[in-house]
GROMACS .gro file of C-alpha atoms in nm:
model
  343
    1UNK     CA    1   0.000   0.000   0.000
    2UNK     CA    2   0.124   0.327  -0.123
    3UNK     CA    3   0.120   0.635   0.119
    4UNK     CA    4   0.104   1.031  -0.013
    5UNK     CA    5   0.169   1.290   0.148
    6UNK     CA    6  -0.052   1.630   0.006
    7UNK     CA    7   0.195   1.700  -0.215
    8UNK     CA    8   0.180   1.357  -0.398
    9UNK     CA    9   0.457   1.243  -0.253
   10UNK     CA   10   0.552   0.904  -0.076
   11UNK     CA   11   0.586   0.857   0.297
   12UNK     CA   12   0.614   0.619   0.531
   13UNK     CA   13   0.365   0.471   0.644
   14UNK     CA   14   0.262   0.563   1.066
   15UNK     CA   15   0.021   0.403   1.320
   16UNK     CA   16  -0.227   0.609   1.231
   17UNK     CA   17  -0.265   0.454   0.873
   18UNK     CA   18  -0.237   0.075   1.064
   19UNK     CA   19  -0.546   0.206   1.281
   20UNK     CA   20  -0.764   0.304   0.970
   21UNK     CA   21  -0.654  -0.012   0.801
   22UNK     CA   22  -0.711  -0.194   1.068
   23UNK     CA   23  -1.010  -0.083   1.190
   24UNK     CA   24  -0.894  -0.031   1.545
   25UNK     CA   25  -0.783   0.285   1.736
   26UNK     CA   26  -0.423   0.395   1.786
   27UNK     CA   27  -0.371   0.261   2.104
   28UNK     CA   28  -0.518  -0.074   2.008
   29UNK     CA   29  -0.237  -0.081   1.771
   30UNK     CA   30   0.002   0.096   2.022
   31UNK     CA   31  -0.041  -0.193   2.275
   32UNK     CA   32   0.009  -0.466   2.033
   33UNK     CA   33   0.338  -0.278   1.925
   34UNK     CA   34   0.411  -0.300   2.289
   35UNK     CA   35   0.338  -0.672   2.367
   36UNK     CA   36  -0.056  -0.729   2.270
   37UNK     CA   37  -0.129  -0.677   2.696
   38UNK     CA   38  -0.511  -0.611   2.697
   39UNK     CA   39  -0.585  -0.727   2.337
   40UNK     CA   40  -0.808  -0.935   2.177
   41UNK     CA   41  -0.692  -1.200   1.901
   42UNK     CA   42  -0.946  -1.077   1.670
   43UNK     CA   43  -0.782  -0.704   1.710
   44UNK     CA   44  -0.443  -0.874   1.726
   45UNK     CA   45  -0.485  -0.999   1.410
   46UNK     CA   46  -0.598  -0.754   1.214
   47UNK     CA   47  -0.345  -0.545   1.351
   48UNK     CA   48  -0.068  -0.809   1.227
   49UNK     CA   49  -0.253  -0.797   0.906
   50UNK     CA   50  -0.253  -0.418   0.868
   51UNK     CA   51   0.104  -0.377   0.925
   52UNK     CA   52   0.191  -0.611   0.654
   53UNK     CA   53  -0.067  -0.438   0.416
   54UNK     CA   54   0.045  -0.100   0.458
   55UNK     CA   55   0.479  -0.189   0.509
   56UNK     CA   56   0.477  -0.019   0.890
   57UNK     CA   57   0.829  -0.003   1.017
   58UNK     CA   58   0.849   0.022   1.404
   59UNK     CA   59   1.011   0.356   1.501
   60UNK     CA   60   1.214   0.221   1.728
   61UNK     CA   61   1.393   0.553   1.910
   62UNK     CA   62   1.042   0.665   1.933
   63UNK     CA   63   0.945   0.401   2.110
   64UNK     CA   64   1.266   0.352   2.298
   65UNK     CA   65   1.219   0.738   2.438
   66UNK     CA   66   0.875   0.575   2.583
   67UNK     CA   67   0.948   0.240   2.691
   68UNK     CA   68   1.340   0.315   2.829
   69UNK     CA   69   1.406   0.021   2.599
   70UNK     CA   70   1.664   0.030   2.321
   71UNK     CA   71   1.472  -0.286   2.177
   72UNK     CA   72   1.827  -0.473   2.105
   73UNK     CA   73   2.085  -0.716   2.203
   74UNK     CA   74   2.422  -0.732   2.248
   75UNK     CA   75   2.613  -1.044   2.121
   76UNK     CA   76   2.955  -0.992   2.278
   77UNK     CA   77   3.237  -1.197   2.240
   78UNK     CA   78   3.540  -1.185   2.493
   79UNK     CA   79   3.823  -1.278   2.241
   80UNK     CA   80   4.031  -1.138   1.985
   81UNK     CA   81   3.885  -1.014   1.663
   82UNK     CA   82   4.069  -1.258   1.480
   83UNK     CA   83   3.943  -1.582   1.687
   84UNK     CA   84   3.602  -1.483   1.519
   85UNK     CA   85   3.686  -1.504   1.181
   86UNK     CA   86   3.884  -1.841   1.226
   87UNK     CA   87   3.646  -2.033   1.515
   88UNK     CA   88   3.365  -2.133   1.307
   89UNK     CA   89   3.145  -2.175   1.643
   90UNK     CA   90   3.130  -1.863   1.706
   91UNK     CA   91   2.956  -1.771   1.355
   92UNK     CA   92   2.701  -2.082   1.393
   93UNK     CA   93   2.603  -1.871   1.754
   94UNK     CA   94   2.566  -1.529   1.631
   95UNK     CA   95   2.353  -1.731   1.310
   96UNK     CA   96   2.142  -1.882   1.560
   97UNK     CA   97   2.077  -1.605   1.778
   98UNK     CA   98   2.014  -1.378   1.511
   99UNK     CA   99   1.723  -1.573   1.376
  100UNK     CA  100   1.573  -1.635   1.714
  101UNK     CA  101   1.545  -1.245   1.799
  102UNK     CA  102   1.450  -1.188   1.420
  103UNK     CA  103   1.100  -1.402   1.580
  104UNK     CA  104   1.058  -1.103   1.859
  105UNK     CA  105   1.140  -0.820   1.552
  106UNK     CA  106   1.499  -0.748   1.828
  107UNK     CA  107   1.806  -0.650   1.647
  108UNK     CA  108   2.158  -0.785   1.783
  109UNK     CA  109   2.390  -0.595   1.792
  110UNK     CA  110   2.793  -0.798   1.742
  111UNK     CA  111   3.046  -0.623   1.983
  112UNK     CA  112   3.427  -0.788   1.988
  113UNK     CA  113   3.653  -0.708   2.306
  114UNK     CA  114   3.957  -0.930   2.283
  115UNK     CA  115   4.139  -0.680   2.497
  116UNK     CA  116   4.099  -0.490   2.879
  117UNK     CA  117   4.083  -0.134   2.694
  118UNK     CA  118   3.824  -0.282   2.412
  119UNK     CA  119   3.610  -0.445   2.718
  120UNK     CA  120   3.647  -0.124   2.935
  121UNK     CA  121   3.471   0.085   2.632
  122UNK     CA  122   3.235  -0.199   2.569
  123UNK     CA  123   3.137  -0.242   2.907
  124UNK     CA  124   3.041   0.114   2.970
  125UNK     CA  125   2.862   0.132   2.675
  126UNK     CA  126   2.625  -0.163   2.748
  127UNK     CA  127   2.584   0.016   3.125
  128UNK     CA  128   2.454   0.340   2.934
  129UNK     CA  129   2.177   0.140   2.847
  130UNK     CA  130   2.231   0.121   2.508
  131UNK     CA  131   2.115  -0.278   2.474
  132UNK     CA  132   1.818  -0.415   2.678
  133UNK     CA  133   2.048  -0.707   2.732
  134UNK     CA  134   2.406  -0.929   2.670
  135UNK     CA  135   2.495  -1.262   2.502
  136UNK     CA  136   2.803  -1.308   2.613
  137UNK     CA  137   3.036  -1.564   2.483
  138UNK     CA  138   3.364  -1.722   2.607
  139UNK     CA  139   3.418  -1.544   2.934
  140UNK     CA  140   3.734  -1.674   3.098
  141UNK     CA  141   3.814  -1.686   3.477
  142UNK     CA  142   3.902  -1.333   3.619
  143UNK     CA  143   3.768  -1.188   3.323
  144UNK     CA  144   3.567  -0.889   3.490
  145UNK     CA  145   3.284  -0.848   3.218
  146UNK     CA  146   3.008  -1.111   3.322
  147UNK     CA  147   3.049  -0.920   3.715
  148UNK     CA  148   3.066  -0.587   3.574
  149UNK     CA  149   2.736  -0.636   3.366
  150UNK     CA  150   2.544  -0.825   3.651
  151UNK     CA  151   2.655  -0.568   3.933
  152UNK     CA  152   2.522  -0.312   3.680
  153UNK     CA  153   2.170  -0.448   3.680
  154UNK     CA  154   2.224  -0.571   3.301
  155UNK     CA  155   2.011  -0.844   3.221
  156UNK     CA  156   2.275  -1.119   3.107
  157UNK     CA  157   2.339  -1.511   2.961
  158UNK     CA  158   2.678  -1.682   2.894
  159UNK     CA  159   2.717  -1.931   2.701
  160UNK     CA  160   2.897  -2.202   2.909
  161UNK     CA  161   2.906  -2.158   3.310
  162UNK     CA  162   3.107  -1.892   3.425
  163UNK     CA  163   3.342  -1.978   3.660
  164UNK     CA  164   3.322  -1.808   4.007
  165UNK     CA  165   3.009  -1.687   3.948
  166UNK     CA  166   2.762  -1.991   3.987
  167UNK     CA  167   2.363  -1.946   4.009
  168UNK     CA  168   2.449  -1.500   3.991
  169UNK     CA  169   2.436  -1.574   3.620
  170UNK     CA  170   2.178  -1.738   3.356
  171UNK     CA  171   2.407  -1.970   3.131
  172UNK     CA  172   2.336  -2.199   2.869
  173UNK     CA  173   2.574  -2.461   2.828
  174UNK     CA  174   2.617  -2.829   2.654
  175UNK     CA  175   2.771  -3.077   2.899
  176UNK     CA  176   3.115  -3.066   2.885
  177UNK     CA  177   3.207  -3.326   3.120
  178UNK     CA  178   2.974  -3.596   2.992
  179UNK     CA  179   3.067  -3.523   2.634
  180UNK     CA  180   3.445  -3.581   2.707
  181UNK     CA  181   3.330  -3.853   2.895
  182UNK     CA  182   3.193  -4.048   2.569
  183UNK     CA  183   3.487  -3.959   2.349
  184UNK     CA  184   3.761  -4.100   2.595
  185UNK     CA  185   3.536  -4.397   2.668
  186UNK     CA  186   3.562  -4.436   2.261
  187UNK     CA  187   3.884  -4.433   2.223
  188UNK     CA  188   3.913  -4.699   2.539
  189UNK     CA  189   3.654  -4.917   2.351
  190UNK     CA  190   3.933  -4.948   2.029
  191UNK     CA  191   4.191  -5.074   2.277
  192UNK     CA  192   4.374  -4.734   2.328
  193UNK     CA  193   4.513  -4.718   2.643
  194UNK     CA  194   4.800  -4.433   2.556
  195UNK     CA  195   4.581  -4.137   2.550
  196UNK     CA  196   4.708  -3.801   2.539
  197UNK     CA  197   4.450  -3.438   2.544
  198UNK     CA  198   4.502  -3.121   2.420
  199UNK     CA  199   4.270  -2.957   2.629
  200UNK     CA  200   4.082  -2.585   2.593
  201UNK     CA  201   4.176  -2.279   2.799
  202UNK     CA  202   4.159  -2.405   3.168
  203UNK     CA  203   4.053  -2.052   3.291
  204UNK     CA  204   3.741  -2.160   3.069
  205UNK     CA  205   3.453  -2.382   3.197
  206UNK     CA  206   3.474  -2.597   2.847
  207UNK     CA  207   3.831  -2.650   2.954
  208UNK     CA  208   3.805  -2.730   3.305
  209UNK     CA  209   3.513  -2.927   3.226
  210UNK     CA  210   3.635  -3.148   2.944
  211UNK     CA  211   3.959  -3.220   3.112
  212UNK     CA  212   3.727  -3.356   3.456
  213UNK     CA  213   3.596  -3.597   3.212
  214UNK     CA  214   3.926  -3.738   3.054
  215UNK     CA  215   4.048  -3.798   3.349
  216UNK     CA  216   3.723  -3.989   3.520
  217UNK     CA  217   3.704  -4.204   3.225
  218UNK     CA  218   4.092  -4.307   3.276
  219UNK     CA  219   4.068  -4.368   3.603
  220UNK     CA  220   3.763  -4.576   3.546
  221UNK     CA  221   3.935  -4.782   3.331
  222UNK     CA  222   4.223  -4.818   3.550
  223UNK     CA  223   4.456  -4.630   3.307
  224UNK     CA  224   4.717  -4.417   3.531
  225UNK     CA  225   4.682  -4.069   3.437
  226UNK     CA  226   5.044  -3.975   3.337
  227UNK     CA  227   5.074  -3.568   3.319
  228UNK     CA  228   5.323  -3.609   3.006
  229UNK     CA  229   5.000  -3.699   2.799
  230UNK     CA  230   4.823  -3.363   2.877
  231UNK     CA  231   4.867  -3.045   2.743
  232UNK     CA  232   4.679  -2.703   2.682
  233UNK     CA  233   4.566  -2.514   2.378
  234UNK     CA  234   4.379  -2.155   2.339
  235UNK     CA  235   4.130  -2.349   2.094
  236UNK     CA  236   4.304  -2.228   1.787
  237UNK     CA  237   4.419  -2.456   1.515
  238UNK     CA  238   4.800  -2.327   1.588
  239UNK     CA  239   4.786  -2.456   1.952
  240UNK     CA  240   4.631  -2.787   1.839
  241UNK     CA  241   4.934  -2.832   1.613
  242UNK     CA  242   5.206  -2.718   1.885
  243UNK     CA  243   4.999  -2.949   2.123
  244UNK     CA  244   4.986  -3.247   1.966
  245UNK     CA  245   5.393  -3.191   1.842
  246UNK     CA  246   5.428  -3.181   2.242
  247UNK     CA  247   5.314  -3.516   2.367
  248UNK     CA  248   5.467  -3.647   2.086
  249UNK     CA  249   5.821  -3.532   2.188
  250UNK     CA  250   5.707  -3.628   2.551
  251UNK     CA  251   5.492  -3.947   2.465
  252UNK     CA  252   5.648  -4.095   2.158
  253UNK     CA  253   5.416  -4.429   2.241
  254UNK     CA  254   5.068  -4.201   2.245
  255UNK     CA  255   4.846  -4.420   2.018
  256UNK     CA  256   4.537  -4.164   2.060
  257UNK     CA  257   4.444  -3.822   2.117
  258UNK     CA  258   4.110  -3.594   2.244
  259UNK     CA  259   4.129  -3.268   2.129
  260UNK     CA  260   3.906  -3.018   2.311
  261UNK     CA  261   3.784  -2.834   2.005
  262UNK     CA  262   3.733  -2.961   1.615
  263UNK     CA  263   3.961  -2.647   1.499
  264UNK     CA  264   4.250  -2.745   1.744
  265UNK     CA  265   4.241  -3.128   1.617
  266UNK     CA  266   4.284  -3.010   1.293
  267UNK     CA  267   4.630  -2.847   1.372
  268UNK     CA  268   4.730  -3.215   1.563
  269UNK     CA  269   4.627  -3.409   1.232
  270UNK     CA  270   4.918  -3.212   1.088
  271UNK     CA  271   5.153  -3.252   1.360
  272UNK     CA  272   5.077  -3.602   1.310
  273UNK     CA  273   5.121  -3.637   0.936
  274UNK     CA  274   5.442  -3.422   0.989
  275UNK     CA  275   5.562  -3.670   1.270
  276UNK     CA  276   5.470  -3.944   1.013
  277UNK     CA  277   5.166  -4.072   1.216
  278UNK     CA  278   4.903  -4.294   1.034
  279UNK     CA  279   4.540  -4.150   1.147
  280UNK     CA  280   4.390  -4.379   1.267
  281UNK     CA  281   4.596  -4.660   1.231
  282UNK     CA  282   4.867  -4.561   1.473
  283UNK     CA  283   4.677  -4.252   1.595
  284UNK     CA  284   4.296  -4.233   1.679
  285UNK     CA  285   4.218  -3.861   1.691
  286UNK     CA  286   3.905  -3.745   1.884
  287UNK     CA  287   3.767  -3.406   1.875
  288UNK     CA  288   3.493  -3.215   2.014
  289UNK     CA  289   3.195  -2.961   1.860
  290UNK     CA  290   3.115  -3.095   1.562
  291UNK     CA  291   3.200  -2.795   1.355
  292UNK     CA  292   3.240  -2.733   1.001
  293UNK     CA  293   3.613  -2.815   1.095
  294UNK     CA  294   3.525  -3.183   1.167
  295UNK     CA  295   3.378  -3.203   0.835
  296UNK     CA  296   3.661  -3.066   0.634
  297UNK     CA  297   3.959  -3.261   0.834
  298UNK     CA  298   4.144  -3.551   0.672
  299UNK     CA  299   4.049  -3.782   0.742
  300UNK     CA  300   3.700  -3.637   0.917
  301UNK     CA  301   3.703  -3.604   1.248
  302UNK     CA  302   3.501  -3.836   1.525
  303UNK     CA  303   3.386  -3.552   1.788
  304UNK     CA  304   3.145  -3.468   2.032
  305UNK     CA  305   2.869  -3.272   1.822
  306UNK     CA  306   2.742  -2.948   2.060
  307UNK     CA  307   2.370  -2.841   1.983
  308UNK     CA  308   2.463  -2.498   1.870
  309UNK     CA  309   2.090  -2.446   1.721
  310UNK     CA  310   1.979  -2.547   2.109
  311UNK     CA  311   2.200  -2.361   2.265
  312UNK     CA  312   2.119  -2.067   2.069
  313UNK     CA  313   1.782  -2.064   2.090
  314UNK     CA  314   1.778  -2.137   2.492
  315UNK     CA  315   2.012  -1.845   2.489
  316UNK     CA  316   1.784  -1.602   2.359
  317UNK     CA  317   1.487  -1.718   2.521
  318UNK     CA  318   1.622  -1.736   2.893
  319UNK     CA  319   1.785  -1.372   2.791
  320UNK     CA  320   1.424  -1.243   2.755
  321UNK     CA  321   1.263  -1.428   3.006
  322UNK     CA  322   1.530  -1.209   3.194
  323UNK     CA  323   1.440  -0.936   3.116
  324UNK     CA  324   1.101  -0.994   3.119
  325UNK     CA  325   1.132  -0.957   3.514
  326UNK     CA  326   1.274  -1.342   3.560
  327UNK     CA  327   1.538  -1.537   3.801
  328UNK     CA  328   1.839  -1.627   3.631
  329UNK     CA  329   1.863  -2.015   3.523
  330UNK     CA  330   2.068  -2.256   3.419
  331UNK     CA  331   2.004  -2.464   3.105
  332UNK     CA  332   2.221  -2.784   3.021
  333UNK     CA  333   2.206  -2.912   2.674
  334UNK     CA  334   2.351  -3.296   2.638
  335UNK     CA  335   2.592  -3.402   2.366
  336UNK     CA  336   2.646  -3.679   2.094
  337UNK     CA  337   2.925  -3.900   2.037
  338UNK     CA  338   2.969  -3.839   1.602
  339UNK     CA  339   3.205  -4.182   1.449
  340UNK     CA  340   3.356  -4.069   1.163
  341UNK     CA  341   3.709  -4.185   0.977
  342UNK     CA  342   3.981  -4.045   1.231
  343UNK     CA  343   3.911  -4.309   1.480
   0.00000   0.00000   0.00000
């Protein structure tokens, strides 16, 4: 539907043209805008109709100067800018939580602070008010954000536990420990019994976490934990490489390997082939997300597949639910063990 103003002109359509459309008044249409409180379906739907008749576009600073709402969401990520670009988790959980705020008509908004000066900024611009709430993703131990944001009032969900901070903040998170469980007990099941890990951060809960469960499953299986077998990685593919060339120097006998992350297994497959290891003849190589980086390996990677989609979607909705007026809660997602050619 075409709108003119008296001088023939086009304009944009306003809620004044979605009440005459619809047949309602203006603050029929005002409080369906604002939630549908105190509507009837009947006027709810016409409304919905109306507003795709006539092309209405929210005017959100308008609305914002009413509400105290900015109407969007921050998606920040605690890393470096380039971790981003490389991690392809990271891009599957903006995806995901982009399409499940596109539902509710909320914008998010991507904010990177891999440094203190870049989290200092951030932070005080998410205290101003200018998001009605935070994503946050990959918060490491003593990283101040996540305390920062809740002291501030700011309505707030993680993605993984934070550490130190335990029922103070919402999280979503798949289960870490249970996950590494399965993979290690995989690798026992082919009659490894040399097991080495290149594990995640360990100022990270998917570090701490996956490491727990290595080491249960060994010790379950009455396989002494030697400490030459385990070493650490950032999650990059780089630090998978120099991990795996590690407990080879140290563990020339290691006949398998769990990698924390997909992208960090893909650096010890070439450390491997460089070392001339046969995958998974002389090598069974575990990893754990079930990223595009699984997919691509060679050979492909057996991992622990995360429910990114899930996650993402819990995310959002225990974000809103928050700051709907809600508690903060916890949600934990379960993994899958995925068998593929690199064990």
């Amino acid at each position: 539907m075409t709108m003119t103003n008296a001088g023939g002109r086009r304009r944009p359509p306003t809620i004044h043209d979605v009440a005459r459309e619809a047949g309602v008044s203006r603050g029929t249409v005002s409080r369906v805008l604002n939630g549908g409180h105190y509507v009837s379906p009947a006027a709810q739907e016409a409304v919905n109709a109306a507003i795709r008749r006539t092309g209405y576009v929210v005017n959100r600073h308008a609305r914002s100067l009413i509400t105290g709402r900015s109407d969007s969401i921050g998606f920040l990520l605690t890393e470096p800018q380039e971790r981003f670009f490389e991690d392809p988790n990271f891009n599957v959980l903006l995806r995901g939580c982009t399409q499940a705020l596109a539902a509710h008509d909320i914008p998010l908004l991507l904010m990177l602070a891999g440094t203190e000066d870049e989290r200092r900024r951030i932070t005080r611009y998410i205290t101003a008010g200018h998001v009605d709430g935070v994503l946050l993703v990959s918060s490491h131990s003593g990283d101040p954000v996540a305390e920062q944001l809740r002291e501030a009032g700011v309505p707030l969900v993680a993605c993984g536990k934070p550490i130190g901070l335990g029922s103070k903040v919402s999280y979503v998170a798949a289960d870490d420990r249970d996950g590494a469980r399965d993979m290690v007990k995989h690798l026992v099941s082919l009659g490894r019994r040399r097991i080495g890990m290149v594990t995640g951060p360990l100022d990270t809960p998917g570090g701490v976490e996956r490491l727990a469960g290595y080491r249960e499953v060994l010790a379950e299986a009455g396989i002494e934990a030697d400490d030459r077998l385990i070493t650490s990685g950032d999650y990059s593919r780089a630090s998978g490489e120099a991990g795996a060339e590690q407990l080879l120097e140290r563990a020339p006998d290691m006949d398998a390997v769990f990698v924390a992350s997909d992208l960090m297994a893909q650096g010890a497959l070439t450390a491997l082939h460089k070392a001339g290891r046969r995958v998974p003849e002389d090598v069974s190589v575990g990893g754990f997300d079930d990223s595009t980086a699984a997919i691509s390996a060679t050979p492909a990677l057996t991992t622990i597949r995360q429910p990114y989609d899930r996650i993402s979607t819990e995310m959002v909705r225990v974000l809103l639910a928050q700051i709907g007026g809600e508690e903060p809660a916890a949600v934990i997602l379960p993994t899958e063990l995925v068998r593929r050619e690199s064990t």
